[in-house]
Coordinates of C-alpha atoms in Angstrom, one line a residue:
Chain A
X1 CA 13.4 25.9 -9.3
X2 CA 11.1 28.0 -8.4
X3 CA 9.3 26.6 -11.3
X4 CA 9.4 23.2 -10.6
X5 CA 8.3 23.9 -6.9
X6 CA 5.8 26.4 -8.0
X7 CA 4.5 23.7 -10.3
X8 CA 4.5 20.9 -7.2
X9 CA 3.0 23.6 -4.5
X10 CA 0.0 24.2 -7.1
X11 CA 0.0 20.2 -7.5
X12 CA -0.6 20.3 -3.8
X13 CA -3.2 22.5 -3.8
X14 CA -5.2 21.1 -6.1
X15 CA -5.0 17.5 -4.1
X16 CA -6.2 19.5 -1.2
X17 CA -8.9 21.2 -2.5
X18 CA -10.2 18.0 -4.6
X19 CA -10.3 16.6 -1.3
X20 CA -12.7 18.9 0.3
X21 CA -14.7 18.2 -2.5
X22 CA -14.6 14.6 -1.9
X23 CA -14.9 14.9 1.7
X24 CA -18.2 16.9 1.7
X25 CA -19.6 14.2 -0.8
X26 CA -18.4 11.2 1.1
X27 CA -21.3 11.3 3.7
X28 CA -23.7 11.3 0.6
X29 CA -22.3 8.2 -1.2
X30 CA -23.1 6.4 2.2
X31 CA -25.8 3.9 1.3
X32 CA -29.1 4.8 3.3
X33 CA -29.3 7.7 5.7
X34 CA -26.3 8.8 7.1
X35 CA -27.7 10.1 10.2
X36 CA -30.1 7.4 10.9
X37 CA -26.6 4.8 10.5
X38 CA -24.9 7.0 12.6
X39 CA -27.4 7.0 15.6
X40 CA -28.1 3.3 15.2
X41 CA -26.0 2.4 18.0
X42 CA -27.3 5.0 20.5
X43 CA -30.5 4.4 21.8
X44 CA -33.4 6.5 22.7
X45 CA -32.6 9.1 19.9
X46 CA -36.4 10.7 18.7
X47 CA -37.3 11.5 15.4
X48 CA -36.7 15.1 16.3
X49 CA -33.7 15.0 17.4
X50 CA -32.1 13.2 14.5
X51 CA -33.8 16.1 12.5
X52 CA -31.6 18.4 14.8
X53 CA -28.4 16.8 14.1
X54 CA -29.6 16.9 10.4
X55 CA -29.6 20.4 10.1
X56 CA -26.8 21.4 12.6
X57 CA -24.6 19.0 10.1
X58 CA -26.5 20.9 7.0
X59 CA -27.7 17.8 5.5
X60 CA -30.7 19.5 4.4
X61 CA -29.5 22.0 2.0
X62 CA -28.5 21.4 -1.3
X63 CA -24.6 20.3 -1.7
X64 CA -23.2 23.1 -3.2
X65 CA -24.6 24.9 -0.3
X66 CA -23.4 22.6 2.3
X67 CA -20.1 23.1 0.6
X68 CA -20.0 26.5 0.9
X69 CA -20.8 25.9 4.8
X70 CA -17.8 22.9 5.1
X71 CA -15.6 25.5 3.0
X72 CA -16.3 28.6 5.4
X73 CA -16.1 26.5 8.7
X74 CA -12.9 25.1 7.2
X75 CA -10.9 28.7 6.8
X76 CA -12.3 29.3 10.1
X77 CA -10.6 26.1 11.5
X78 CA -13.7 24.7 12.2
X79 CA -14.2 20.7 10.9
X80 CA -17.3 20.3 13.1
X81 CA -17.9 18.0 16.5
X82 CA -17.7 14.6 16.9
X83 CA -20.8 12.8 16.9
X84 CA -19.9 10.8 20.4
X85 CA -18.7 13.3 22.8
X86 CA -19.5 16.3 20.9
X87 CA -15.7 17.6 21.3
X88 CA -14.5 20.0 18.3
X89 CA -12.9 17.1 15.6
X90 CA -9.6 19.4 15.3
X91 CA -9.0 19.6 18.8
X92 CA -9.3 15.7 18.9
X93 CA -7.3 15.1 15.5
X94 CA -4.4 17.8 16.5
X95 CA -4.2 16.0 20.3
X96 CA -3.2 13.0 18.5
X97 CA -1.2 14.0 15.2
X98 CA 1.9 14.6 16.7
X99 CA 1.9 10.8 17.8
X100 CA 1.4 9.7 14.1
X101 CA 3.9 11.9 13.0
X102 CA 6.4 10.9 15.6
X103 CA 5.6 7.2 15.0
X104 CA 6.3 7.9 11.2
X105 CA 9.4 9.7 11.6
X106 CA 11.1 7.3 13.9
X107 CA 10.1 4.6 11.5
X108 CA 11.4 6.3 8.6
X109 CA 14.7 6.5 10.2
X110 CA 14.7 3.1 11.0
X111 CA 14.0 2.2 7.6
X112 CA 16.6 4.4 6.0
X113 CA 19.2 3.7 9.0
X114 CA 19.0 0.0 7.8
X115 CA 18.2 -0.2 4.1
X116 CA 20.4 2.7 2.2
X117 CA 23.6 1.1 4.0
X118 CA 22.3 -2.3 2.8
X119 CA 21.1 -1.9 -0.7
X120 CA 24.6 0.1 -0.9
X121 CA 26.8 -3.0 0.0
X122 CA 24.8 -5.2 -2.3
X123 CA 24.9 -2.7 -5.2
X124 CA 29.3 -2.7 -4.1
X125 CA 29.3 -6.8 -4.3
X126 CA 26.8 -7.3 -6.9
X127 CA 26.4 -10.8 -7.9
X128 CA 28.4 -11.8 -5.1
X129 CA 27.1 -14.2 -2.0
X130 CA 26.5 -10.8 0.1
X131 CA 24.4 -9.2 -2.5
X132 CA 22.1 -12.5 -3.5
X133 CA 21.5 -13.0 0.9
X134 CA 21.0 -9.6 0.9
X135 CA 18.4 -9.4 -1.4
X136 CA 16.1 -12.5 -0.5
X137 CA 16.2 -11.5 3.0
X138 CA 14.8 -7.6 1.4
X139 CA 12.3 -9.9 -0.5
X140 CA 11.2 -11.7 2.3
X141 CA 10.7 -8.5 4.3
X142 CA 9.1 -7.2 1.4
X143 CA 6.4 -9.9 1.5
X144 CA 6.2 -9.9 5.2
X145 CA 3.1 -8.5 6.5
X146 CA 4.0 -5.7 8.8
X147 CA 0.9 -6.2 11.1
X148 CA 2.2 -9.8 11.5
X149 CA 6.0 -8.7 12.3
X150 CA 3.9 -6.0 14.9
X151 CA 2.3 -8.6 16.8
X152 CA 5.5 -11.0 16.7
X153 CA 7.7 -8.5 17.8
X154 CA 4.8 -7.6 20.5
X155 CA 4.5 -11.3 21.4
X156 CA 8.7 -11.8 21.8
X157 CA 9.6 -8.5 23.5
X158 CA 6.9 -7.5 25.2
X159 CA 5.3 -10.9 26.5
X160 CA 8.1 -13.3 26.7
X161 CA 10.6 -11.6 27.2
X162 CA 8.9 -8.8 29.1
X163 CA 11.8 -6.3 27.8
X164 CA 9.2 -3.5 26.9
X165 CA 5.7 -2.6 27.7
X166 CA 2.9 -4.1 25.6
X167 CA 1.0 -0.6 25.2
X168 CA 1.0 2.8 26.1
X169 CA 2.5 6.3 25.0
X170 CA 5.6 6.7 26.4
X171 CA 9.2 6.5 24.9
X172 CA 9.7 3.4 25.6
X173 CA 6.2 2.5 23.6
X174 CA 7.6 3.7 20.7
X175 CA 10.2 1.2 20.3
X176 CA 7.9 -1.7 19.1
X177 CA 5.5 0.3 16.8
X178 CA 8.5 2.3 14.7
X179 CA 10.7 -0.7 14.7
X180 CA 7.7 -2.9 13.1
X181 CA 7.2 0.1 10.5
X182 CA 11.1 0.7 10.1
X183 CA 12.0 -2.6 9.8
X184 CA 8.9 -3.5 6.6
X185 CA 10.1 -0.2 4.7
X186 CA 13.7 -1.1 5.4
X187 CA 13.6 -3.6 2.8
X188 CA 12.0 -1.3 0.4
X189 CA 14.5 1.1 0.5
X190 CA 17.2 -1.7 0.3
X191 CA 16.1 -2.8 -3.3
X192 CA 15.8 0.7 -4.0
X193 CA 19.2 1.7 -3.0
X194 CA 20.8 -1.1 -4.3
X195 CA 19.4 -0.8 -7.9
X196 CA 19.5 3.1 -8.0
X197 CA 23.6 2.4 -7.0
X198 CA 23.9 -0.1 -9.9
X199 CA 22.5 2.6 -12.1
X200 CA 25.1 4.8 -11.3
X201 CA 27.9 2.3 -11.1
X202 CA 27.2 1.5 -14.6
X203 CA 27.1 5.5 -16.0
X204 CA 30.0 6.3 -18.5
X205 CA 31.7 8.9 -15.6
X206 CA 31.9 6.0 -13.2
X207 CA 33.9 3.8 -15.6
X208 CA 35.9 6.8 -16.9
X209 CA 36.6 7.8 -13.2
X210 CA 37.4 4.2 -12.4
X211 CA 39.6 3.4 -15.7
X212 CA 41.9 6.2 -15.0
X213 CA 43.2 4.9 -11.9
X214 CA 41.0 6.6 -9.1
X215 CA 40.4 4.4 -6.1
X216 CA 37.4 2.6 -6.1
X217 CA 36.5 4.1 -2.4
X218 CA 37.1 7.5 -3.6
X219 CA 35.1 7.0 -6.9
X220 CA 31.8 5.1 -4.9
X221 CA 32.1 8.4 -2.2
X222 CA 32.5 10.7 -4.9
X223 CA 30.6 9.9 -7.6
X224 CA 28.8 6.9 -7.0
X225 CA 26.6 7.7 -3.5
X226 CA 25.5 11.2 -4.2
X227 CA 23.8 10.3 -7.8
X228 CA 22.6 7.4 -6.5
X229 CA 20.9 8.6 -3.5
X230 CA 18.8 11.0 -5.4
X231 CA 15.8 8.4 -6.2
X232 CA 15.9 7.0 -2.5
X233 CA 15.4 11.0 -1.3
X234 CA 12.2 11.0 -3.8
X235 CA 11.1 7.7 -2.7
X236 CA 11.0 8.9 1.1
X237 CA 8.6 11.3 0.0
X238 CA 5.9 8.1 -1.0
X239 CA 7.7 6.0 1.5
X240 CA 6.6 9.0 4.4
X241 CA 2.9 8.0 2.9
X242 CA 3.1 4.7 2.7
X243 CA 4.3 5.2 6.6
X244 CA 1.0 7.2 7.4
X245 CA -0.7 4.6 5.9
X246 CA 1.1 1.8 7.6
X247 CA 0.6 3.6 10.8
X248 CA -3.2 2.8 10.7
X249 CA -2.8 -0.4 11.5
X250 CA 0.6 -0.1 13.6
X251 CA -0.9 2.6 16.1
X252 CA -3.9 -0.5 16.4
X253 CA -1.6 -2.9 17.2
X254 CA 0.1 -1.4 19.8
X255 CA -2.8 0.9 21.1
X256 CA -0.6 3.8 20.0
X257 CA -2.7 6.7 20.4
X258 CA -2.4 8.3 17.1
X259 CA -4.8 9.4 14.3
X260 CA -5.5 6.2 12.6
X261 CA -6.4 4.3 15.7
X262 CA -8.7 7.4 16.1
X263 CA -9.6 7.0 12.5
X264 CA -10.6 2.8 12.6
X265 CA -12.7 3.7 15.3
X266 CA -14.5 6.3 13.9
X267 CA -15.2 4.0 10.9
X268 CA -16.8 1.4 13.9
X269 CA -18.6 4.2 15.3
X270 CA -19.6 5.8 11.7
X271 CA -18.3 9.0 13.1
X272 CA -18.4 10.9 10.1
X273 CA -16.8 14.1 10.8
X274 CA -13.9 12.4 12.2
X275 CA -13.5 10.4 9.5
X276 CA -13.3 13.6 7.0
X277 CA -11.3 15.2 9.6
X278 CA -8.5 12.4 9.1
X279 CA -9.1 12.1 5.4
X280 CA -8.3 16.0 4.8
X281 CA -5.4 16.2 7.8
X282 CA -4.0 12.8 5.8
X283 CA -3.9 14.3 2.8
X284 CA -2.6 17.5 4.2
X285 CA 0.3 16.5 6.0
X286 CA 1.0 13.9 2.8
X287 CA 0.7 16.9 0.6
X288 CA 3.4 19.1 2.9
X289 CA 5.8 16.5 3.3
X290 CA 6.0 15.5 -0.6
X291 CA 6.5 19.5 -1.2
X292 CA 9.5 19.1 1.4
X293 CA 11.3 16.4 -0.2
X294 CA 10.4 17.5 -3.8
X295 CA 12.7 20.8 -2.4
X296 CA 15.1 18.9 -1.2
X297 CA 15.4 17.4 -4.3
X298 CA 15.6 20.5 -6.1
X299 CA 18.7 21.4 -3.8
X300 CA 20.6 18.4 -4.0
X301 CA 20.4 18.0 -7.6
X302 CA 21.7 21.0 -9.6
X303 CA 20.1 19.9 -13.0
X304 CA 17.1 21.0 -11.2
X305 CA 18.2 23.6 -9.2
X306 CA 19.7 25.4 -12.4
X307 CA 16.2 24.5 -14.5
Chain B
X1 CA 1.6 0.3 -3.7
X2 CA 5.8 1.0 -2.6
X3 CA 8.1 -0.9 -5.3
X4 CA 8.1 0.7 -8.4
X5 CA 8.6 -1.9 -11.0
X6 CA 11.1 -0.8 -13.9
X7 CA 8.5 -0.8 -16.3
X8 CA 10.3 -0.8 -19.9
X9 CA 9.5 -4.3 -20.6
X10 CA 9.4 -5.4 -24.4
X11 CA 7.5 -7.8 -25.9
X12 CA 7.5 -11.6 -24.7
X13 CA 11.0 -12.3 -26.2
X14 CA 11.2 -16.1 -27.4
X15 CA 12.0 -18.6 -24.9
X16 CA 10.5 -16.6 -22.2
X17 CA 8.9 -19.1 -20.6
X18 CA 12.0 -21.3 -20.7
X19 CA 13.8 -18.4 -19.2
X20 CA 11.2 -17.9 -16.3
X21 CA 11.8 -21.7 -15.3
X22 CA 15.1 -21.5 -14.9
X23 CA 15.3 -18.0 -12.7
X24 CA 15.5 -18.9 -9.3
X25 CA 13.0 -16.3 -8.5
X26 CA 10.7 -17.4 -11.0
X27 CA 10.7 -21.0 -10.3
X28 CA 10.3 -20.8 -6.6
X29 CA 7.6 -18.3 -7.4
X30 CA 5.8 -20.4 -9.4
X31 CA 5.7 -23.0 -7.5
X32 CA 4.5 -21.6 -4.6
X33 CA 1.6 -20.1 -6.7
X34 CA 0.8 -23.0 -8.2
X35 CA 0.7 -24.7 -5.0
X36 CA -1.9 -22.2 -3.7
X37 CA -4.2 -22.3 -6.5
X38 CA -4.1 -26.3 -5.5
X39 CA -4.8 -25.5 -2.4
X40 CA -7.8 -23.3 -3.5
X41 CA -9.0 -25.6 -5.8
X42 CA -9.3 -28.3 -3.9
X43 CA -9.4 -27.2 0.0
X44 CA -13.2 -29.1 -0.2
X45 CA -11.0 -32.2 -0.5
X46 CA -7.8 -31.3 1.2
X47 CA -9.4 -30.1 4.5
X48 CA -10.0 -32.6 6.9
X49 CA -12.7 -30.7 8.9
X50 CA -15.1 -28.0 8.3
X51 CA -13.6 -24.9 8.5
X52 CA -16.6 -23.5 10.6
X53 CA -17.5 -26.2 12.6
X54 CA -16.8 -25.3 16.4
X55 CA -15.7 -27.4 19.4
X56 CA -15.4 -31.0 17.7
X57 CA -12.0 -31.6 19.1
X58 CA -11.6 -28.8 21.9
X59 CA -10.3 -25.2 22.0
X60 CA -6.5 -24.1 21.7
X61 CA -5.4 -27.6 21.2
X62 CA -2.1 -27.5 20.1
X63 CA -1.1 -28.9 16.2
X64 CA -1.2 -32.6 16.9
X65 CA -1.9 -35.8 14.5
X66 CA -5.5 -35.1 14.5
X67 CA -5.0 -31.7 14.0
X68 CA -1.8 -31.0 12.0
X69 CA -2.4 -26.6 12.8
X70 CA -4.1 -26.9 16.2
X71 CA -7.4 -25.4 17.1
X72 CA -8.6 -22.1 17.7
X73 CA -10.6 -20.4 20.5
X74 CA -14.1 -21.7 18.8
X75 CA -11.8 -25.6 18.5
X76 CA -11.7 -25.1 14.7
X77 CA -9.8 -26.4 13.2
X78 CA -6.8 -24.3 12.1
X79 CA -5.5 -26.9 9.0
X80 CA -9.1 -26.4 7.5
X81 CA -9.7 -23.1 7.9
X82 CA -6.0 -22.1 6.1
X83 CA -7.0 -24.3 3.3
X84 CA -10.4 -22.5 2.8
X85 CA -8.5 -19.3 3.4
X86 CA -6.2 -19.6 0.1
X87 CA -9.9 -19.8 -1.4
X88 CA -10.6 -16.4 0.1
X89 CA -7.1 -14.5 -0.2
X90 CA -6.5 -15.7 -4.2
X91 CA -10.2 -14.5 -4.8
X92 CA -9.6 -11.0 -3.3
X93 CA -6.0 -10.5 -5.1
X94 CA -7.7 -11.7 -8.3
X95 CA -10.7 -9.6 -8.2
X96 CA -9.1 -6.3 -6.6
X97 CA -6.1 -6.7 -9.3
X98 CA -9.0 -7.5 -12.2
X99 CA -10.5 -4.3 -10.6
X100 CA -6.9 -2.2 -11.1
X101 CA -5.7 -3.7 -14.0
X102 CA -9.0 -2.8 -16.1
X103 CA -9.8 0.2 -14.9
X104 CA -5.9 1.6 -14.8
X105 CA -5.4 0.2 -18.4
X106 CA -8.3 2.2 -20.0
X107 CA -7.7 4.8 -18.4
X108 CA -3.6 4.9 -19.2
X109 CA -4.3 3.7 -22.9
X110 CA -7.1 6.3 -23.6
X111 CA -4.6 9.2 -22.5
X112 CA -1.5 8.1 -24.2
X113 CA -3.9 7.4 -27.2
X114 CA -6.1 10.5 -27.1
X115 CA -3.5 13.1 -26.1
X116 CA -4.3 16.6 -25.1
X117 CA -7.5 18.1 -22.9
X118 CA -8.3 14.0 -22.4
X119 CA -4.8 13.3 -21.6
X120 CA -4.6 16.0 -19.3
X121 CA -7.5 15.5 -17.6
X122 CA -6.9 11.6 -16.8
X123 CA -3.4 11.9 -16.0
X124 CA -3.9 15.1 -13.9
X125 CA -6.6 13.6 -12.2
X126 CA -4.5 9.9 -11.6
X127 CA -1.6 12.4 -10.1
X128 CA -4.0 13.7 -7.7
X129 CA -5.4 10.4 -6.5
X130 CA -1.9 8.7 -6.4
X131 CA -1.0 11.5 -3.9
X132 CA -3.8 10.3 -2.0
X133 CA -2.3 7.4 -1.4
X134 CA -3.8 3.8 -1.6
X135 CA -4.2 3.2 2.0
X136 CA -6.4 6.6 2.7
X137 CA -8.6 5.4 -1.0
X138 CA -9.4 1.9 0.5
X139 CA -9.9 3.1 4.1
X140 CA -12.6 6.0 2.5
X141 CA -14.2 3.3 0.1
X142 CA -14.5 0.8 3.5
X143 CA -15.6 4.1 5.7
X144 CA -18.7 5.1 2.9
X145 CA -19.7 1.3 2.1
X146 CA -19.2 -0.2 5.8
X147 CA -16.7 -3.1 6.5
X148 CA -17.5 -6.2 4.6
X149 CA -14.8 -8.4 2.3
X150 CA -16.4 -7.8 -0.5
X151 CA -16.2 -4.1 0.5
X152 CA -12.6 -4.7 0.9
X153 CA -12.0 -5.9 -1.9
X154 CA -13.9 -3.0 -4.0
X155 CA -11.6 -0.6 -1.8
X156 CA -8.4 -2.3 -2.8
X157 CA -9.2 -2.7 -6.5
X158 CA -10.3 0.8 -6.9
X159 CA -7.0 2.1 -4.5
X160 CA -4.8 0.8 -7.1
X161 CA -6.2 2.5 -10.2
X162 CA -3.8 5.3 -10.1
X163 CA -0.9 3.3 -10.2
X164 CA -2.1 0.7 -13.1
X165 CA -2.9 4.1 -14.8
X166 CA 0.3 5.8 -14.5
X167 CA 1.8 2.7 -15.8
X168 CA 0.1 1.5 -18.6
X169 CA 0.6 5.1 -19.8
X170 CA 4.0 5.7 -19.8
X171 CA 4.2 2.0 -21.4
X172 CA 1.7 3.1 -24.3
X173 CA 3.0 6.6 -24.6
X174 CA 6.5 4.3 -25.2
X175 CA 4.2 2.5 -28.1
X176 CA 2.7 5.4 -29.8
X177 CA 5.7 7.6 -30.5
X178 CA 7.3 4.3 -32.5
X179 CA 7.4 4.5 -36.1
X180 CA 5.5 1.3 -36.5
X181 CA 2.7 2.8 -34.5
X182 CA 2.7 6.3 -36.8
X183 CA 3.1 4.3 -40.0
X184 CA 0.2 2.6 -39.2
X185 CA -2.0 6.0 -38.7
X186 CA -0.5 7.1 -41.6
X187 CA -1.7 3.6 -43.5
X188 CA -5.3 4.7 -42.4
X189 CA -5.9 2.0 -39.1
X190 CA -9.1 3.2 -37.3
X191 CA -8.3 4.0 -33.4
X192 CA -9.8 0.6 -32.3
X193 CA -7.4 -1.2 -34.6
X194 CA -4.5 0.5 -33.4
X195 CA -5.6 0.0 -29.7
X196 CA -6.6 -3.7 -30.1
X197 CA -3.6 -4.7 -32.2
X198 CA -1.0 -2.4 -31.6
X199 CA -1.2 -0.6 -28.4
X200 CA -2.8 -3.6 -26.6
X201 CA -0.4 -6.8 -26.8
X202 CA 2.4 -4.2 -26.4
X203 CA 1.2 -2.9 -23.0
X204 CA 0.5 -6.5 -22.0
X205 CA 3.9 -7.8 -20.7
X206 CA 4.7 -4.5 -18.9
X207 CA 1.5 -4.8 -17.5
X208 CA 1.4 -8.3 -16.7
X209 CA 4.5 -8.1 -13.9
X210 CA 2.9 -5.0 -12.8
X211 CA -0.2 -7.0 -12.1
X212 CA 1.5 -10.1 -10.5
X213 CA 3.7 -8.0 -8.0
X214 CA 0.4 -6.1 -7.5
X215 CA -1.6 -9.4 -6.8
X216 CA 0.9 -9.2 -3.1
X217 CA -0.2 -5.8 -2.7
X218 CA -3.9 -6.5 -2.9
X219 CA -3.7 -9.7 -1.3
X220 CA -1.7 -7.9 2.0
X221 CA -3.7 -4.5 2.2
X222 CA -6.9 -6.7 2.2
X223 CA -5.7 -8.8 4.8
X224 CA -4.5 -5.8 6.5
X225 CA -8.4 -4.3 6.6
X226 CA -9.6 -7.2 7.7
X227 CA -7.1 -7.5 10.4
X228 CA -8.3 -4.3 11.6
X229 CA -12.2 -5.6 11.5
X230 CA -12.7 -3.5 8.4
X231 CA -12.7 -6.7 6.1
X232 CA -14.0 -10.3 6.5
X233 CA -16.5 -10.6 9.2
X234 CA -17.1 -13.5 11.4
X235 CA -17.0 -16.5 10.8
X236 CA -14.9 -16.4 7.5
X237 CA -11.5 -17.8 7.5
X238 CA -9.7 -15.2 6.0
X239 CA -6.3 -15.4 7.6
X240 CA -5.6 -11.0 7.8
X241 CA -8.8 -11.6 10.2
X242 CA -7.4 -15.0 12.1
X243 CA -4.5 -12.8 12.6
X244 CA -6.5 -10.1 14.3
X245 CA -8.3 -12.9 16.4
X246 CA -5.4 -14.4 17.6
X247 CA -3.9 -11.4 19.5
X248 CA -6.0 -12.1 22.7
X249 CA -4.6 -15.4 23.0
X250 CA -1.4 -14.7 22.3
X251 CA 0.3 -17.0 25.4
X252 CA -2.2 -19.5 25.0
X253 CA -1.8 -20.3 21.9
X254 CA 1.0 -18.5 19.8
X255 CA 0.1 -21.3 17.0
X256 CA -3.2 -18.9 16.2
X257 CA -1.1 -15.9 15.3
X258 CA 2.2 -17.4 13.5
X259 CA 0.4 -20.0 11.1
X260 CA -1.9 -17.2 9.3
X261 CA 1.2 -14.9 9.4
X262 CA 3.2 -17.3 7.8
X263 CA 0.2 -18.1 5.3
X264 CA 0.3 -14.6 4.2
X265 CA 4.0 -14.2 3.9
X266 CA 4.7 -17.2 1.7
X267 CA 1.5 -16.0 -0.7
X268 CA 3.0 -12.8 -0.7
X269 CA 6.3 -14.1 -1.6
X270 CA 4.9 -16.2 -3.9
X271 CA 3.6 -13.6 -6.3
X272 CA 6.4 -11.1 -5.4
X273 CA 8.9 -13.7 -6.4
X274 CA 6.7 -14.7 -9.8
X275 CA 6.6 -11.1 -11.0
X276 CA 10.6 -10.4 -10.0
X277 CA 11.2 -13.7 -12.1
X278 CA 8.2 -12.3 -15.0
X279 CA 10.4 -9.0 -15.0
X280 CA 13.9 -10.6 -15.7
X281 CA 12.6 -13.0 -17.8
X282 CA 11.0 -10.5 -19.9
X283 CA 13.4 -7.7 -19.8
X284 CA 16.5 -7.7 -22.3
X285 CA 18.7 -5.6 -20.4
X286 CA 18.1 -7.7 -17.3
X287 CA 18.7 -10.8 -19.2
X288 CA 22.4 -10.3 -19.7

């Protein structure tokens, strides 16, 4: 198990390290002069000021030196300052990251709570009308753009019915964005759970258990559920990353003050230090979640625990 | 990419087209996709108005005989915009998947065929990029290149590469370990022959399924970028961008919000169903 986990941790560290390299190179991949572009929108910037910024960002040095400088600051927890406002990037991100994480976790909760029972039911009644209906709903759910679902929910529940606030950052404001993100992912969990459960139900040991006359409910609970949920747990890691990505769009619909909304604003304003910080934070979160899920997987699956 | 399709699909079995048309999802998917291609090809003929002509009939006209889907905030005909939008959507899907598929397949097949350190570098690199997630790759690309439809297509295409590379790699690995493959190595077949004659045709069915499902993912991702303002720019009649504009008129003209959304959902559903149908009609296990 430790071998399994240490490989995963090593891969995660590698991913984060490569991210730091890419993030340093990112600014050089911008066509044209990035400093000119960053300041294109603000008036009255003199050439001297532009040179000053170039120096402060270290853009006048060779790339390896820039990378070393970037890493040195990063180790001290310094991600630079934002172009607009000059606040420390880390503070700006840390202020908003909890909002995004809360949104992603709430959405994950909704997705699993709705998706897994539906998938289980469909597998249990495989081939029946229930199964077919549920799977049609699921494929329709997967095909529905979540930004559209978000707009529709906003329209009916906030504008038409007035039940929930249109935007803001309170607990009530969490309902619609979490539902938007959660429902579109519930469909994915339903499909995955169904196919995973059907796989397990066809296993010899399940057939044996049924053949020797154990009640179906007991076989499902004891033998099918646990084994069938393993791929679902693995999927949760991937889905969490997917939700972090989906949060970018959903946060913008509901004006939820998370890192996704911040990143999109930064792209419009060409605020590269924020974009760099966002990419780095995003990959650190995704890697940490993936490792946690792998650890959970190892605990749940004795075959990995003993290896 | 969130739905990982089952990837062990063998060579197209005989009668596969008949099975595809007979499976409900395959048939419905095929009809939707063909209809879309028809709309895209004949948008000029089918569209009653110029999609970008403003104010000919008035702003915010609800759906009526003259304007079957109403008009938008500039008085442009929604039906014409949706029809021309189908052209953009299909191009986005085709080009983005084309990028992911060609580069992904090249990486996957080279890794499976060469093995050794080439395989290690390519596949570990793919793993790292994969854990980056497609959204982040696409967003980083747009951040560097700047918002435009063309850049959004490139971003979505590049973001898909790791997934296609992985899938193609595992399909190719299965093939290289089969006796016939070893036999033709023993018979002295050249690498180009091995790859082009044996590997490529045998990974193709798997990759066609993945690519069909991938079109819907790519369309959704690109529409999402346009929705955020990071893709198509005005006055393009791109569906995601149209949807973003509708938000401000949610009370006044709800059809501006419903119609492009339905268009995206039906398109994505069409490719998802077709992909599902292709998979079941190609897979001998599911066929039973």
